[in-house]
Amino acid sequence: MYMFPPATTDLKPESMMNYELAYTQRIGGRAHIGANIFYIKGKNLINTTMVDGRPRNVNTGDFENWGMELSADYTINRNWSINGNYSYLNMNTPIEGAPEGKLYVGATYHNEKWTVTAGLQNVSGLYISANEKENYTLVNATVSYKALPWLSVFAKGDNLLAEQYQTYAGFPMPKATFMGGVSLDF
C-alpha cells in the first residue's frame, strides 16, 4: 500500500468495530444449524481509485455495514451429507471485493476408500470496483481415493462450467482449472 503504484504515504490506517450475535444448534446427531447477525462501523477505508488518471490508494472515509449469515448441514446416512450457507451484506459504502450475497450448497459422498465432494457457489452484487458489480456461479468438485491408510490421491476441478468473472476490476479469474495430487497422513 505504501511502496508501489498505486501507493501513497498519506494513508491513515483503517479501523473498525464489529458487533456480532451468533446462534448455533446441533439437532440430534445428524444436523447442525447456525445464524449470525452483525454490525460493522469503521473509518479511513482504503480503496484504490483513479486520481489524475492513475490508480492510487486513498482513504475513502467512514463505512457502516450490517448483515446476516445462515448455515446448515445434515448427515443423511453414514455415506452422504449435505451442507449449505448464505450470507447477506448491506453496505452504505461499496467495498471492493465484498459481495452483497453469497450462497453455497454442497454434498459429500464418503466410504472407506472414496470421498467425493461437489458444490455450487453463487456470488451476487460483488463490488469489483467502487461502481461496478459482478454476479457469477461456480461449480467445484473434488474426488479422493485412500490407496493406503497413510496415502490418498485426489483430483480437483474448480469453475467446472468455465464461468467468466472477476473479483477485482481488470483481473479476470481463470476458467475451469484442474489439479491433482497426493496427501500423506502420518
Coordinates of C-alpha atoms in Angstrom, one line a residue:
M1 CA 0.0 0.0 0.0
Y2 CA 2.9 2.3 0.6
M3 CA 5.6 1.3 -1.9
F4 CA 4.5 0.5 -5.5
P5 CA 1.8 2.3 -7.6
P6 CA -1.0 2.9 -6.6
A7 CA 0.9 3.6 -3.3
T8 CA 0.7 6.8 -1.2
T9 CA 2.4 7.7 2.0
D10 CA -0.7 9.8 3.0
L11 CA -2.8 6.8 4.1
K12 CA -4.3 6.6 7.6
P13 CA -4.9 3.1 9.0
E14 CA -8.3 1.6 8.6
S15 CA -10.1 0.9 11.9
M16 CA -13.4 -0.7 12.7
M17 CA -15.6 -2.1 15.4
N18 CA -17.5 -5.3 14.8
Y19 CA -20.5 -6.5 16.8
E20 CA -21.9 -10.0 16.2
L21 CA -24.6 -12.2 17.7
A22 CA -24.4 -15.8 16.8
Y23 CA -26.6 -18.9 17.5
T24 CA -25.7 -22.5 16.7
Q25 CA -27.6 -25.6 17.5
R26 CA -26.9 -29.3 17.0
I27 CA -30.1 -31.2 16.3
G28 CA -29.8 -34.8 17.2
G29 CA -26.6 -36.4 16.0
R30 CA -27.2 -35.6 12.3
A31 CA -27.9 -31.9 11.8
H32 CA -26.4 -28.5 12.7
I33 CA -27.8 -25.0 12.1
G34 CA -26.3 -21.6 12.7
A35 CA -27.4 -18.0 12.3
N36 CA -25.4 -14.8 12.8
I37 CA -26.2 -11.1 12.6
F38 CA -23.5 -8.5 12.6
Y39 CA -22.9 -4.7 12.5
I40 CA -19.6 -3.1 11.5
K41 CA -18.7 0.5 11.7
G42 CA -15.3 1.8 10.6
K43 CA -13.3 4.8 9.4
N44 CA -10.5 5.5 7.0
L45 CA -11.5 2.8 4.5
I46 CA -8.7 2.3 2.0
N47 CA -9.7 1.8 -1.7
T48 CA -7.8 2.1 -5.0
T49 CA -9.3 5.0 -7.0
M50 CA -8.3 6.9 -10.1
V51 CA -6.5 10.2 -9.2
D52 CA -5.3 12.3 -12.1
G53 CA -5.9 9.4 -14.5
R54 CA -3.7 7.0 -12.4
P55 CA -4.7 4.4 -9.7
R56 CA -4.0 5.5 -6.2
N57 CA -4.7 4.1 -2.7
V58 CA -6.7 6.6 -0.8
N59 CA -8.7 6.8 2.4
T60 CA -12.4 7.0 1.3
G61 CA -14.0 7.8 4.7
D62 CA -16.3 6.1 7.1
F63 CA -18.3 3.0 6.4
E64 CA -21.2 1.2 8.1
N65 CA -22.2 -2.4 7.2
W66 CA -24.7 -4.9 8.6
G67 CA -25.7 -8.3 7.6
M68 CA -26.5 -11.9 8.4
E69 CA -25.2 -15.4 7.8
L70 CA -27.1 -18.7 7.9
S71 CA -25.6 -22.2 7.7
A72 CA -26.8 -25.8 8.0
D73 CA -25.5 -29.3 7.5
Y74 CA -27.2 -32.6 7.6
T75 CA -25.8 -36.2 7.7
I76 CA -28.2 -38.3 5.6
N77 CA -26.6 -41.6 6.4
R78 CA -23.1 -42.9 7.0
N79 CA -22.1 -42.2 3.4
W80 CA -23.9 -39.0 2.4
S81 CA -24.0 -35.5 3.9
I82 CA -25.2 -32.1 2.6
N83 CA -24.4 -28.6 3.7
G84 CA -25.2 -25.0 2.8
N85 CA -24.8 -21.4 3.8
Y86 CA -25.9 -18.0 2.8
S87 CA -24.6 -14.5 3.7
Y88 CA -26.1 -11.1 3.1
L89 CA -24.2 -7.8 3.4
N90 CA -25.7 -4.4 3.4
M91 CA -23.1 -1.7 2.7
N92 CA -23.6 2.1 3.0
T93 CA -20.3 2.5 1.1
P94 CA -19.3 -0.1 -1.6
I95 CA -16.2 -2.1 -0.6
E96 CA -14.2 -3.6 -3.3
G97 CA -14.1 -7.4 -3.1
A98 CA -17.2 -7.6 -0.9
P99 CA -20.4 -9.2 -2.2
E100 CA -23.9 -8.3 -1.3
G101 CA -25.0 -12.0 -1.3
K102 CA -23.2 -15.3 -1.3
L103 CA -24.9 -18.8 -1.4
Y104 CA -23.2 -22.2 -1.2
V105 CA -24.8 -25.7 -1.4
G106 CA -22.8 -28.9 -1.4
A107 CA -22.9 -32.6 -1.0
T108 CA -20.3 -35.2 0.1
Y109 CA -20.2 -38.9 -0.5
H110 CA -17.8 -40.9 1.6
N111 CA -17.0 -44.6 2.1
E112 CA -13.9 -46.5 3.3
K113 CA -11.8 -45.6 0.2
W114 CA -13.6 -42.8 -1.7
T115 CA -14.6 -39.3 -0.9
V116 CA -16.5 -37.1 -3.5
T117 CA -17.4 -33.5 -2.8
A118 CA -19.3 -31.2 -5.1
G119 CA -20.6 -27.7 -4.5
L120 CA -22.3 -24.8 -6.2
Q121 CA -21.5 -21.3 -5.2
N122 CA -23.4 -18.2 -6.3
V123 CA -22.0 -14.7 -5.7
S124 CA -24.2 -11.7 -6.3
G125 CA -23.5 -8.0 -6.2
L126 CA -19.7 -8.4 -5.8
Y127 CA -18.1 -4.9 -6.0
I128 CA -15.2 -5.3 -8.3
S129 CA -14.7 -1.5 -8.2
A130 CA -16.5 1.3 -6.4
N131 CA -19.3 1.5 -9.0
E132 CA -19.1 -1.9 -10.8
K133 CA -20.7 -5.2 -9.7
E134 CA -20.2 -8.8 -10.8
N135 CA -22.5 -11.8 -10.4
Y136 CA -21.4 -15.4 -11.0
T137 CA -22.0 -19.0 -10.2
L138 CA -19.3 -21.6 -9.8
V139 CA -19.4 -25.4 -9.7
N140 CA -16.5 -27.2 -8.0
A141 CA -15.7 -30.8 -7.2
T142 CA -13.1 -33.0 -5.6
V143 CA -12.6 -36.7 -5.7
S144 CA -10.1 -38.5 -3.5
Y145 CA -9.1 -42.2 -3.1
K146 CA -7.4 -43.6 0.0
A147 CA -4.9 -46.0 -1.5
L148 CA -3.2 -46.8 1.8
P149 CA -4.0 -45.9 5.4
W150 CA -1.5 -43.1 5.1
L151 CA -1.7 -42.2 1.3
S152 CA -4.5 -40.6 -0.6
V153 CA -4.6 -39.4 -4.2
F154 CA -7.0 -36.6 -5.3
A155 CA -8.3 -34.7 -8.3
K156 CA -9.9 -31.3 -8.0
G157 CA -11.8 -29.2 -10.5
D158 CA -12.8 -25.6 -9.9
N159 CA -15.2 -23.5 -12.0
L160 CA -16.2 -26.5 -14.0
L161 CA -18.7 -24.6 -16.1
A162 CA -15.9 -22.2 -17.2
E163 CA -17.7 -19.1 -15.9
Q164 CA -16.1 -15.8 -17.0
Y165 CA -15.9 -13.5 -13.9
Q166 CA -13.6 -11.2 -12.0
T167 CA -13.2 -10.4 -8.3
Y168 CA -11.4 -7.1 -8.9
A169 CA -11.8 -4.9 -12.0
G170 CA -9.3 -5.8 -14.6
F171 CA -8.3 -9.1 -13.1
P172 CA -10.2 -11.9 -14.8
M173 CA -10.3 -15.2 -13.0
P174 CA -9.3 -18.4 -14.8
K175 CA -11.9 -20.6 -16.5
A176 CA -12.1 -24.3 -15.5
T177 CA -9.0 -25.4 -13.6
F178 CA -7.9 -28.9 -12.6
M179 CA -5.3 -30.2 -10.3
G180 CA -4.3 -33.5 -8.7
G181 CA -2.0 -34.6 -6.0
V182 CA -1.2 -36.9 -3.2
S183 CA -1.8 -36.5 0.5
L184 CA 0.3 -38.2 3.2
D185 CA -1.1 -38.7 6.7
F186 CA 1.4 -39.6 9.4

